[in-house]
């Protein structure tokens, strides 16, 4: 441990394999992989599609500091276990790089540990407050291009802190809850420090990220009352003073640990419309794949194009995500697109948003291109960016934030909506006035006039009533 690292008390987390037979779990995982050709395809439920779409979008929109929560319901523990196992087992194929194959094997073993933990809780032989912790660091041994193609974010060495716990609802149904926080600079340093403080002797696969991933832990929610948030706070402490969500420098998207759950939920509510759009489009692609109308490569390509357009639309309506999602070069286009969208010019906004997506340095897709005519015939053309921005503007909810118009007189924070514009500035855009070109004095005068009209409308309404 470096001399500059903080001295922290021992972590209250324990080897999750200890109550079980590790060798038997690893043997079971190998057998599942070997027999994967016989594993049944489990149809995706609407909620699972939505959760997958929501997760995909937020992993792209933020580099770190976002908490995603997924709940899996089932009539029985076996029902839930079957759903999750099928997804993991069907993710193995011969084209996987060997390191990624080994990572997925480690995750499959971890899933079997989770299942045995939940069965023990249901049987009353394990404390129901026990949760399973997985630390997933960036695979630094993979070339950046390969890592990006597999869905990892090389630019900031993005990793995940994942916690899974088990609940039984009042109606007797079983409930699995997965909470995951994204973090930057997940190169294994803080993870190894946390595991060492937990007294863990990690297995010796070929790389640090595999050693960490292959060491799931049990912890009690009594010891870490905010669960995965408290774990992330501890990991940041091992990285040094001033580090938050793995980043040593200021990131405007980061909030206090105590506010992370509420803020993450508000973010996801704000753009839930786009997750619904992506889930519906994925369903169309899967249906065409099942009937043989398209190949898997074509499905991947079209799905990637839809994601690309949706991310450009979200960034136009919420420009604060553009730097993390699309990169600094693309942010210039997004800033301009947001102004056109606020003014109602969706055609020009779409042109600039598409230019931003083309300039993005973080979005990579694989797959076989398909002609526009063929996609039209199959009803699979990705959505028009202008339509996405326009529809999203109507659907987007308002949340606390800072109006992006510099001359705005609104308090900070205030309620902001599409394009990160407050109600007063949006009212001016709707009237054909560009508040970004007004001086502060002129903006104050326009705001006062708007408030005067609003009060008069309220009086007229009260008199009419």
CSV table of C-alpha atoms in Angstrom, one decimal:
chain,number,residue,atom,x,y,z
A,1,UNK,CA,0.0,0.0,0.0
A,2,UNK,CA,1.4,3.5,-0.9
A,3,UNK,CA,2.3,5.8,1.9
A,4,UNK,CA,-0.2,8.4,0.7
A,5,UNK,CA,-3.1,6.1,1.0
A,6,UNK,CA,-5.5,6.5,3.9
A,7,UNK,CA,-5.4,4.1,6.8
A,8,UNK,CA,-8.9,2.7,7.0
A,9,UNK,CA,-10.4,0.2,9.4
A,10,UNK,CA,-11.0,-3.4,8.2
A,11,UNK,CA,-13.9,-3.8,5.9
A,12,UNK,CA,-16.9,-5.8,7.1
A,13,UNK,CA,-17.1,-7.9,4.0
A,14,UNK,CA,-16.4,-11.6,3.6
A,15,UNK,CA,-15.6,-14.2,1.0
A,16,UNK,CA,-18.9,-15.1,-0.7
A,17,UNK,CA,-17.6,-18.5,-1.7
A,18,UNK,CA,-16.8,-19.5,1.9
A,19,UNK,CA,-20.3,-21.0,2.8
A,20,UNK,CA,-20.2,-23.1,-0.4
A,21,UNK,CA,-18.0,-25.4,-2.4
A,22,UNK,CA,-16.1,-23.3,-4.8
A,23,UNK,CA,-14.8,-26.2,-6.9
A,24,UNK,CA,-18.3,-27.5,-7.3
A,25,UNK,CA,-19.6,-24.1,-8.4
A,26,UNK,CA,-16.8,-23.7,-11.0
A,27,UNK,CA,-17.5,-27.2,-12.3
A,28,UNK,CA,-21.3,-26.4,-12.6
A,29,UNK,CA,-20.4,-23.2,-14.5
A,30,UNK,CA,-18.2,-25.2,-17.0
A,31,UNK,CA,-21.0,-27.7,-17.5
A,32,UNK,CA,-23.5,-24.9,-18.3
A,33,UNK,CA,-21.1,-23.4,-20.9
A,34,UNK,CA,-20.5,-26.8,-22.5
A,35,UNK,CA,-24.2,-27.4,-22.8
A,36,UNK,CA,-25.2,-23.9,-23.9
A,37,UNK,CA,-26.4,-25.1,-27.3
A,38,UNK,CA,-29.2,-26.9,-25.4
A,39,UNK,CA,-30.0,-23.9,-23.2
A,40,UNK,CA,-33.5,-22.6,-24.0
A,41,UNK,CA,-34.0,-19.1,-25.2
A,42,UNK,CA,-36.0,-17.2,-22.6
A,43,UNK,CA,-38.2,-14.5,-24.2
A,44,UNK,CA,-37.5,-11.0,-22.9
A,45,UNK,CA,-40.3,-9.6,-20.9
A,46,UNK,CA,-41.4,-6.0,-21.6
A,47,UNK,CA,-39.9,-4.8,-18.3
A,48,UNK,CA,-36.6,-6.5,-19.0
A,49,UNK,CA,-36.4,-4.9,-22.4
A,50,UNK,CA,-37.0,-1.5,-20.8
A,51,UNK,CA,-34.4,-2.2,-18.1
A,52,UNK,CA,-31.9,-3.3,-20.7
A,53,UNK,CA,-32.5,-0.2,-22.8
A,54,UNK,CA,-32.3,2.1,-19.8
A,55,UNK,CA,-29.0,0.6,-18.7
A,56,UNK,CA,-27.5,0.8,-22.2
A,57,UNK,CA,-28.4,4.5,-22.5
A,58,UNK,CA,-27.1,5.5,-19.1
A,59,UNK,CA,-23.9,3.6,-19.5
A,60,UNK,CA,-23.3,5.7,-22.6
A,61,UNK,CA,-24.6,9.0,-21.2
A,62,UNK,CA,-22.4,9.2,-18.1
A,63,UNK,CA,-18.7,8.3,-17.5
A,64,UNK,CA,-19.3,7.7,-13.8
A,65,UNK,CA,-21.4,8.6,-10.8
A,66,UNK,CA,-24.7,7.1,-11.9
A,67,UNK,CA,-26.7,4.4,-10.0
A,68,UNK,CA,-28.9,2.0,-11.9
A,69,UNK,CA,-31.4,-0.2,-10.1
A,70,UNK,CA,-33.0,-3.2,-11.7
A,71,UNK,CA,-35.6,-5.4,-10.1
A,72,UNK,CA,-36.4,-8.9,-11.3
A,73,UNK,CA,-39.6,-10.5,-10.2
A,74,UNK,CA,-40.7,-14.1,-10.4
A,75,UNK,CA,-43.2,-16.6,-9.0
A,76,UNK,CA,-40.3,-18.5,-7.5
A,77,UNK,CA,-36.6,-18.2,-6.8
A,78,UNK,CA,-36.0,-20.9,-9.5
A,79,UNK,CA,-38.0,-18.7,-12.0
A,80,UNK,CA,-35.7,-15.7,-11.4
A,81,UNK,CA,-32.6,-17.9,-11.5
A,82,UNK,CA,-33.6,-19.4,-14.8
A,83,UNK,CA,-34.1,-16.0,-16.4
A,84,UNK,CA,-30.7,-14.7,-15.3
A,85,UNK,CA,-28.7,-17.9,-16.1
A,86,UNK,CA,-30.1,-18.2,-19.6
A,87,UNK,CA,-28.9,-14.7,-20.5
A,88,UNK,CA,-25.4,-15.3,-19.1
A,89,UNK,CA,-25.0,-18.7,-20.7
A,90,UNK,CA,-26.2,-17.6,-24.1
A,91,UNK,CA,-23.6,-14.8,-24.0
A,92,UNK,CA,-20.8,-17.3,-24.6
A,93,UNK,CA,-19.6,-17.8,-28.2
A,94,UNK,CA,-16.5,-18.9,-30.0
A,95,UNK,CA,-15.6,-15.4,-31.3
A,96,UNK,CA,-15.0,-14.0,-27.8
A,97,UNK,CA,-11.5,-12.9,-27.0
A,98,UNK,CA,-10.1,-15.3,-24.4
A,99,UNK,CA,-9.9,-12.7,-21.7
A,100,UNK,CA,-13.5,-11.7,-22.2
A,101,UNK,CA,-14.5,-15.3,-22.2
A,102,UNK,CA,-12.7,-15.7,-18.8
A,103,UNK,CA,-14.5,-12.6,-17.5
A,104,UNK,CA,-17.9,-14.0,-18.5
A,105,UNK,CA,-17.0,-17.3,-16.9
A,106,UNK,CA,-16.2,-15.4,-13.6
A,107,UNK,CA,-19.5,-13.6,-13.8
A,108,UNK,CA,-21.3,-16.9,-14.4
A,109,UNK,CA,-19.6,-18.3,-11.3
A,110,UNK,CA,-20.6,-15.2,-9.3
A,111,UNK,CA,-24.2,-15.7,-10.5
A,112,UNK,CA,-24.2,-19.2,-9.1
A,113,UNK,CA,-22.9,-17.8,-5.8
A,114,UNK,CA,-25.8,-15.3,-5.8
A,115,UNK,CA,-28.3,-18.0,-6.4
A,116,UNK,CA,-27.0,-20.2,-3.6
A,117,UNK,CA,-27.0,-17.2,-1.3
A,118,UNK,CA,-30.6,-16.4,-2.1
A,119,UNK,CA,-31.7,-20.1,-1.6
A,120,UNK,CA,-29.9,-20.1,1.8
A,121,UNK,CA,-31.8,-16.9,2.8
A,122,UNK,CA,-35.1,-18.4,1.7
A,123,UNK,CA,-34.3,-21.5,3.7
A,124,UNK,CA,-33.6,-19.5,6.8
A,125,UNK,CA,-30.0,-20.5,7.0
A,126,UNK,CA,-28.5,-17.1,6.1
A,127,UNK,CA,-29.3,-13.6,7.3
A,128,UNK,CA,-31.7,-11.9,4.9
A,129,UNK,CA,-29.7,-8.7,5.2
A,130,UNK,CA,-26.8,-10.3,3.4
A,131,UNK,CA,-26.0,-9.0,-0.1
A,132,UNK,CA,-23.5,-10.1,-2.7
A,133,UNK,CA,-20.9,-7.5,-3.9
A,134,UNK,CA,-19.0,-7.7,-7.2
A,135,UNK,CA,-16.3,-5.3,-8.3
A,136,UNK,CA,-15.9,-5.1,-12.0
A,137,UNK,CA,-12.8,-3.2,-13.1
A,138,UNK,CA,-11.8,-2.1,-16.6
A,139,UNK,CA,-9.9,-4.9,-18.5
A,140,UNK,CA,-6.7,-3.1,-19.0
A,141,UNK,CA,-5.0,-6.1,-20.7
A,142,UNK,CA,-7.3,-5.7,-23.7
A,143,UNK,CA,-6.4,-3.3,-26.5
A,144,UNK,CA,-8.6,-0.2,-26.3
A,145,UNK,CA,-10.3,-0.9,-29.6
A,146,UNK,CA,-11.2,-4.5,-28.6
A,147,UNK,CA,-12.4,-3.3,-25.2
A,148,UNK,CA,-14.6,-0.6,-26.8
A,149,UNK,CA,-16.1,-3.1,-29.3
A,150,UNK,CA,-17.0,-5.3,-26.3
A,151,UNK,CA,-18.8,-2.4,-24.6
A,152,UNK,CA,-16.2,-1.2,-22.2
A,153,UNK,CA,-15.3,2.5,-22.0
A,154,UNK,CA,-11.5,2.8,-22.4
A,155,UNK,CA,-11.4,6.6,-22.3
A,156,UNK,CA,-11.9,6.8,-18.6
A,157,UNK,CA,-11.3,3.1,-17.6
A,158,UNK,CA,-14.9,2.8,-16.6
A,159,UNK,CA,-15.8,0.1,-14.1
A,160,UNK,CA,-18.8,-0.9,-12.0
A,161,UNK,CA,-19.6,-1.7,-8.4
A,162,UNK,CA,-22.5,-4.1,-8.3
A,163,UNK,CA,-24.6,-5.3,-5.4
A,164,UNK,CA,-27.4,-7.9,-5.5
A,165,UNK,CA,-29.8,-8.6,-2.7
A,166,UNK,CA,-32.9,-10.8,-2.2
A,167,UNK,CA,-36.4,-9.8,-1.1
A,168,UNK,CA,-39.7,-11.5,-0.6
A,169,UNK,CA,-42.7,-9.2,-1.1
A,170,UNK,CA,-45.8,-9.1,1.0
A,171,UNK,CA,-47.8,-11.1,-1.6
A,172,UNK,CA,-45.2,-14.0,-1.4
A,173,UNK,CA,-43.5,-13.2,-4.7
A,174,UNK,CA,-39.7,-13.3,-4.9
A,175,UNK,CA,-37.7,-10.2,-5.8
A,176,UNK,CA,-34.1,-9.8,-6.9
A,177,UNK,CA,-32.6,-6.2,-6.7
A,178,UNK,CA,-29.5,-5.3,-8.5
A,179,UNK,CA,-27.8,-1.9,-7.9
A,180,UNK,CA,-24.8,-0.8,-9.9
A,181,UNK,CA,-22.7,2.4,-9.7
A,182,UNK,CA,-20.4,3.4,-12.5
A,183,UNK,CA,-16.9,4.8,-11.7
A,184,UNK,CA,-13.8,6.1,-13.5
A,185,UNK,CA,-10.2,4.9,-13.3
A,186,UNK,CA,-11.2,1.4,-12.3
A,187,UNK,CA,-7.7,0.0,-12.9
A,188,UNK,CA,-7.8,-2.3,-9.9
A,189,UNK,CA,-6.0,-0.1,-7.3
A,190,UNK,CA,-8.9,0.7,-5.0
A,191,UNK,CA,-10.6,-2.6,-5.6
A,192,UNK,CA,-7.4,-4.5,-4.4
A,193,UNK,CA,-7.2,-2.2,-1.4
A,194,UNK,CA,-10.8,-2.9,-0.4
A,195,UNK,CA,-10.4,-6.6,-0.8
A,196,UNK,CA,-7.1,-6.6,1.2
A,197,UNK,CA,-8.9,-4.7,4.0
A,198,UNK,CA,-11.6,-7.4,3.9
A,199,UNK,CA,-8.9,-10.1,4.4
A,200,UNK,CA,-9.3,-11.7,1.0
A,201,UNK,CA,-6.7,-13.8,-0.7
A,202,UNK,CA,-7.6,-13.4,-4.4
A,203,UNK,CA,-7.3,-16.3,-6.8
A,204,UNK,CA,-4.4,-15.9,-9.3
A,205,UNK,CA,-5.8,-15.7,-12.9
A,206,UNK,CA,-3.8,-13.9,-15.5
A,207,UNK,CA,-4.8,-10.2,-14.7
A,208,UNK,CA,-5.8,-8.0,-11.8
A,209,UNK,CA,-9.3,-7.3,-13.2
A,210,UNK,CA,-10.0,-11.1,-13.3
A,211,UNK,CA,-8.6,-11.6,-9.8
A,212,UNK,CA,-11.0,-8.8,-8.5
A,213,UNK,CA,-14.0,-10.0,-10.5
A,214,UNK,CA,-13.4,-13.6,-9.3
A,215,UNK,CA,-13.6,-12.5,-5.7
A,216,UNK,CA,-17.3,-11.8,-4.9
A,217,UNK,CA,-18.1,-10.8,-1.3
A,218,UNK,CA,-20.9,-11.1,1.2
A,219,UNK,CA,-21.7,-8.0,3.2
A,220,UNK,CA,-24.5,-7.0,5.5
A,221,UNK,CA,-26.7,-4.0,4.8
A,222,UNK,CA,-26.6,-3.3,8.5
A,223,UNK,CA,-22.9,-2.6,8.2
A,224,UNK,CA,-23.2,-0.5,4.9
A,225,UNK,CA,-26.6,1.2,5.5
A,226,UNK,CA,-26.7,2.8,2.0
A,227,UNK,CA,-25.5,-0.5,0.5
A,228,UNK,CA,-23.6,0.0,-2.8
A,229,UNK,CA,-23.4,3.8,-2.3
A,230,UNK,CA,-21.4,3.2,1.0
A,231,UNK,CA,-19.2,0.7,-0.8
A,232,UNK,CA,-18.4,3.3,-3.5
A,233,UNK,CA,-17.6,5.9,-0.9
A,234,UNK,CA,-15.1,3.5,0.6
A,235,UNK,CA,-13.5,2.7,-2.7
A,236,UNK,CA,-13.0,6.4,-3.4
A,237,UNK,CA,-11.4,6.8,0.0
A,238,UNK,CA,-8.8,4.2,-1.0
A,239,UNK,CA,-8.0,6.3,-4.1
A,240,UNK,CA,-7.1,9.3,-2.1
A,241,UNK,CA,-8.6,12.6,-0.9
A,242,UNK,CA,-11.0,14.5,-3.1
A,243,UNK,CA,-11.8,11.5,-5.3
A,244,UNK,CA,-15.5,11.0,-6.1
A,245,UNK,CA,-16.8,8.1,-8.2
A,246,UNK,CA,-13.2,7.4,-9.2
A,247,UNK,CA,-12.4,10.8,-10.6
A,248,UNK,CA,-9.9,13.1,-8.8
A,249,UNK,CA,-11.2,16.2,-10.6
A,250,UNK,CA,-14.5,18.0,-10.7
A,251,UNK,CA,-17.3,16.6,-12.8
A,252,UNK,CA,-20.5,18.7,-13.0
A,253,UNK,CA,-22.7,15.5,-13.2
A,254,UNK,CA,-21.4,14.2,-9.9
A,255,UNK,CA,-23.6,14.8,-6.8
A,256,UNK,CA,-23.1,14.1,-3.1
A,257,UNK,CA,-23.2,10.4,-2.2
A,258,UNK,CA,-26.4,11.0,-0.1
A,259,UNK,CA,-28.2,12.5,-3.1
A,260,UNK,CA,-27.0,9.8,-5.7
A,261,UNK,CA,-30.1,7.6,-5.5
A,262,UNK,CA,-32.6,10.5,-5.8
A,263,UNK,CA,-30.6,12.2,-8.6
A,264,UNK,CA,-30.1,9.0,-10.6
A,265,UNK,CA,-33.9,8.2,-10.4
A,266,UNK,CA,-34.7,11.8,-11.5
A,267,UNK,CA,-32.3,11.5,-14.5
A,268,UNK,CA,-33.9,8.3,-15.6
A,269,UNK,CA,-37.4,9.6,-15.2
A,270,UNK,CA,-36.5,12.6,-17.3
A,271,UNK,CA,-35.6,10.6,-20.3
A,272,UNK,CA,-37.7,7.4,-19.8
A,273,UNK,CA,-39.4,8.1,-23.1
A,274,UNK,CA,-36.2,7.3,-25.0
A,275,UNK,CA,-35.7,4.0,-23.1
A,276,UNK,CA,-39.2,3.0,-24.2
A,277,UNK,CA,-38.4,3.9,-27.8
A,278,UNK,CA,-35.2,1.8,-27.8
A,279,UNK,CA,-36.9,-1.2,-26.1
A,280,UNK,CA,-39.7,-1.1,-28.8
A,281,UNK,CA,-37.1,-0.9,-31.6
A,282,UNK,CA,-35.1,-3.8,-30.2
A,283,UNK,CA,-38.3,-5.9,-30.1
A,284,UNK,CA,-38.8,-5.2,-33.8
A,285,UNK,CA,-35.3,-6.2,-34.6
A,286,UNK,CA,-35.5,-9.4,-32.6
A,287,UNK,CA,-38.8,-10.4,-34.3
A,288,UNK,CA,-37.1,-9.9,-37.8
A,289,UNK,CA,-34.1,-11.9,-36.6
A,290,UNK,CA,-36.3,-14.7,-35.4
A,291,UNK,CA,-38.1,-14.9,-38.8
A,292,UNK,CA,-34.7,-14.9,-40.7
A,293,UNK,CA,-35.4,-11.5,-42.4
A,294,UNK,CA,-32.2,-10.1,-41.0
A,295,UNK,CA,-28.8,-11.5,-39.8
A,296,UNK,CA,-27.3,-10.9,-36.3
A,297,UNK,CA,-24.8,-8.6,-37.9
A,298,UNK,CA,-27.5,-6.5,-39.4
A,299,UNK,CA,-29.4,-6.5,-36.1
A,300,UNK,CA,-26.4,-5.2,-34.3
A,301,UNK,CA,-25.8,-2.5,-36.9
A,302,UNK,CA,-29.4,-1.2,-36.9
A,303,UNK,CA,-29.5,-1.3,-33.1
A,304,UNK,CA,-26.3,0.7,-33.0
A,305,UNK,CA,-27.7,3.3,-35.4
A,306,UNK,CA,-30.9,3.7,-33.3
A,307,UNK,CA,-28.8,4.1,-30.1
A,308,UNK,CA,-26.6,6.7,-31.8
A,309,UNK,CA,-29.6,8.8,-32.8
A,310,UNK,CA,-31.3,8.5,-29.4
A,311,UNK,CA,-28.1,9.6,-27.6
A,312,UNK,CA,-27.8,12.6,-29.9
A,313,UNK,CA,-31.4,13.5,-29.2
A,314,UNK,CA,-31.0,13.2,-25.4
A,315,UNK,CA,-27.9,15.3,-25.4
A,316,UNK,CA,-29.7,18.0,-27.4
A,317,UNK,CA,-32.5,18.1,-24.8
A,318,UNK,CA,-30.0,17.7,-21.9
A,319,UNK,CA,-26.7,19.2,-23.1
A,320,UNK,CA,-25.1,18.6,-19.7
A,321,UNK,CA,-24.5,14.9,-20.8
A,322,UNK,CA,-22.8,15.8,-24.1
A,323,UNK,CA,-19.2,15.9,-22.9
A,324,UNK,CA,-19.4,12.6,-21.1
A,325,UNK,CA,-21.4,10.9,-23.8
A,326,UNK,CA,-20.1,12.3,-27.1
A,327,UNK,CA,-16.8,13.9,-26.3
A,328,UNK,CA,-15.6,17.5,-26.3
A,329,UNK,CA,-15.6,18.0,-30.1
A,330,UNK,CA,-19.2,16.9,-30.4
A,331,UNK,CA,-20.3,19.2,-27.6
A,332,UNK,CA,-20.0,22.3,-29.8
A,333,UNK,CA,-22.6,20.9,-32.2
A,334,UNK,CA,-24.9,19.9,-29.3
A,335,UNK,CA,-24.8,23.4,-27.8
A,336,UNK,CA,-26.0,24.8,-31.0
A,337,UNK,CA,-28.6,22.1,-31.6
A,338,UNK,CA,-30.1,22.7,-28.2
A,339,UNK,CA,-30.7,26.4,-29.0
A,340,UNK,CA,-32.5,25.5,-32.3
A,341,UNK,CA,-34.5,22.8,-30.5
A,342,UNK,CA,-35.6,25.3,-27.7
A,343,UNK,CA,-36.7,27.7,-30.5
A,344,UNK,CA,-38.7,24.9,-32.2
A,345,UNK,CA,-36.5,24.5,-35.3
A,346,UNK,CA,-36.2,20.7,-35.1
A,347,UNK,CA,-34.9,20.3,-38.6
A,348,UNK,CA,-31.8,22.4,-37.9
A,349,UNK,CA,-31.5,20.9,-34.5
A,350,UNK,CA,-31.4,17.4,-36.0
A,351,UNK,CA,-28.7,18.3,-38.5
A,352,UNK,CA,-26.5,19.5,-35.7
A,353,UNK,CA,-27.3,16.6,-33.4
A,354,UNK,CA,-26.4,14.1,-36.2
A,355,UNK,CA,-23.2,16.0,-36.8
A,356,UNK,CA,-22.4,15.7,-33.1
A,357,UNK,CA,-23.1,11.9,-33.2
A,358,UNK,CA,-20.8,11.6,-36.2
A,359,UNK,CA,-18.1,13.6,-34.4
A,360,UNK,CA,-18.4,11.5,-31.2
A,361,UNK,CA,-15.3,9.8,-30.0
A,362,UNK,CA,-16.9,7.3,-27.6
A,363,UNK,CA,-19.6,5.5,-29.6
A,364,UNK,CA,-18.5,2.4,-31.5
A,365,UNK,CA,-20.8,-0.1,-33.1
A,366,UNK,CA,-20.2,-3.3,-35.0
A,367,UNK,CA,-22.4,-5.1,-37.5
A,368,UNK,CA,-23.3,-5.3,-41.2
A,369,UNK,CA,-24.7,-2.2,-42.8
A,370,UNK,CA,-28.1,-2.4,-44.5
A,371,UNK,CA,-29.4,-0.1,-47.3
A,372,UNK,CA,-32.1,2.5,-46.5
A,373,UNK,CA,-34.4,0.9,-49.0
A,374,UNK,CA,-34.1,-2.6,-47.4
A,375,UNK,CA,-34.6,-1.2,-43.9
A,376,UNK,CA,-37.7,0.7,-45.3
A,377,UNK,CA,-39.1,-2.5,-46.7
A,378,UNK,CA,-38.7,-4.3,-43.4
A,379,UNK,CA,-40.0,-1.3,-41.4
A,380,UNK,CA,-36.7,-1.1,-39.5
A,381,UNK,CA,-35.2,2.3,-40.4
A,382,UNK,CA,-33.8,4.0,-37.3
A,383,UNK,CA,-35.9,6.9,-36.0
A,384,UNK,CA,-35.4,10.4,-37.5
A,385,UNK,CA,-33.3,12.5,-35.1
A,386,UNK,CA,-35.6,15.5,-35.5
A,387,UNK,CA,-38.7,13.4,-34.6
A,388,UNK,CA,-36.9,12.0,-31.6
A,389,UNK,CA,-36.0,15.5,-30.4
A,390,UNK,CA,-39.5,16.9,-31.0
A,391,UNK,CA,-41.3,14.0,-29.4
A,392,UNK,CA,-38.8,13.9,-26.5
A,393,UNK,CA,-39.3,17.6,-25.9
A,394,UNK,CA,-43.0,17.0,-25.4
A,395,UNK,CA,-42.4,14.0,-23.1
A,396,UNK,CA,-39.4,15.2,-21.1
A,397,UNK,CA,-40.1,15.9,-17.4
A,398,UNK,CA,-38.8,19.0,-15.6
A,399,UNK,CA,-36.1,18.6,-12.9
A,400,UNK,CA,-34.0,20.8,-10.6
A,401,UNK,CA,-31.0,22.2,-12.5
A,402,UNK,CA,-29.4,25.4,-13.8
A,403,UNK,CA,-30.7,27.2,-16.9
A,404,UNK,CA,-28.1,27.2,-19.6
A,405,UNK,CA,-29.0,30.7,-20.8
A,406,UNK,CA,-26.3,32.9,-19.3
A,407,UNK,CA,-28.4,36.0,-19.0
A,408,UNK,CA,-31.2,34.1,-17.2
A,409,UNK,CA,-32.4,35.7,-14.0
A,410,UNK,CA,-33.9,32.5,-12.5
A,411,UNK,CA,-32.5,31.3,-9.2
A,412,UNK,CA,-29.9,28.5,-9.1
A,413,UNK,CA,-31.1,25.8,-9.0
A,414,UNK,CA,-34.4,26.2,-10.7
A,415,UNK,CA,-36.7,23.9,-12.6
A,416,UNK,CA,-35.3,23.2,-16.1
A,417,UNK,CA,-36.9,21.2,-18.9
A,418,UNK,CA,-35.9,20.2,-22.4
A,419,UNK,CA,-32.6,21.7,-23.6
A,420,UNK,CA,-31.8,22.6,-20.0
A,421,UNK,CA,-33.9,25.8,-20.3
A,422,UNK,CA,-36.0,27.2,-17.5
A,423,UNK,CA,-39.7,28.1,-17.9
A,424,UNK,CA,-39.1,31.9,-18.3
A,425,UNK,CA,-36.5,31.4,-21.0
A,426,UNK,CA,-38.5,28.7,-22.8
A,427,UNK,CA,-41.5,31.2,-22.8
A,428,UNK,CA,-39.2,33.7,-24.6
A,429,UNK,CA,-38.1,31.1,-27.2
A,430,UNK,CA,-41.8,30.2,-27.8
A,431,UNK,CA,-42.4,33.9,-28.5
A,432,UNK,CA,-39.6,34.0,-31.1
A,433,UNK,CA,-37.2,35.8,-28.8
A,434,UNK,CA,-33.7,34.3,-28.3
A,435,UNK,CA,-32.8,35.0,-24.7
A,436,UNK,CA,-29.2,34.0,-25.3
A,437,UNK,CA,-28.8,37.3,-27.3
A,438,UNK,CA,-30.3,39.5,-24.6
A,439,UNK,CA,-28.4,41.4,-22.0
A,440,UNK,CA,-29.2,40.6,-18.3
A,441,UNK,CA,-31.2,43.8,-18.0
A,442,UNK,CA,-33.3,43.0,-21.1
A,443,UNK,CA,-33.8,39.4,-19.9
A,444,UNK,CA,-34.9,40.7,-16.5
A,445,UNK,CA,-37.4,43.1,-18.2
A,446,UNK,CA,-38.7,40.2,-20.4
A,447,UNK,CA,-39.0,38.0,-17.4
A,448,UNK,CA,-40.9,40.7,-15.5
A,449,UNK,CA,-43.3,41.1,-18.4
A,450,UNK,CA,-43.9,37.3,-18.6
A,451,UNK,CA,-44.6,37.2,-14.8
A,452,UNK,CA,-47.0,40.2,-15.2
A,453,UNK,CA,-48.9,38.4,-18.0
A,454,UNK,CA,-49.0,35.2,-16.0
A,455,UNK,CA,-50.5,37.0,-13.0
A,456,UNK,CA,-53.1,38.7,-15.2
A,457,UNK,CA,-54.1,35.3,-16.7
A,458,UNK,CA,-54.5,34.0,-13.1
A,459,UNK,CA,-56.7,37.0,-12.2
A,460,UNK,CA,-58.8,36.5,-15.3
A,461,UNK,CA,-59.3,32.8,-14.5
A,462,UNK,CA,-60.3,33.6,-10.9
A,463,UNK,CA,-62.9,36.2,-12.1
A,464,UNK,CA,-64.3,33.8,-14.7
A,465,UNK,CA,-64.7,31.1,-12.1
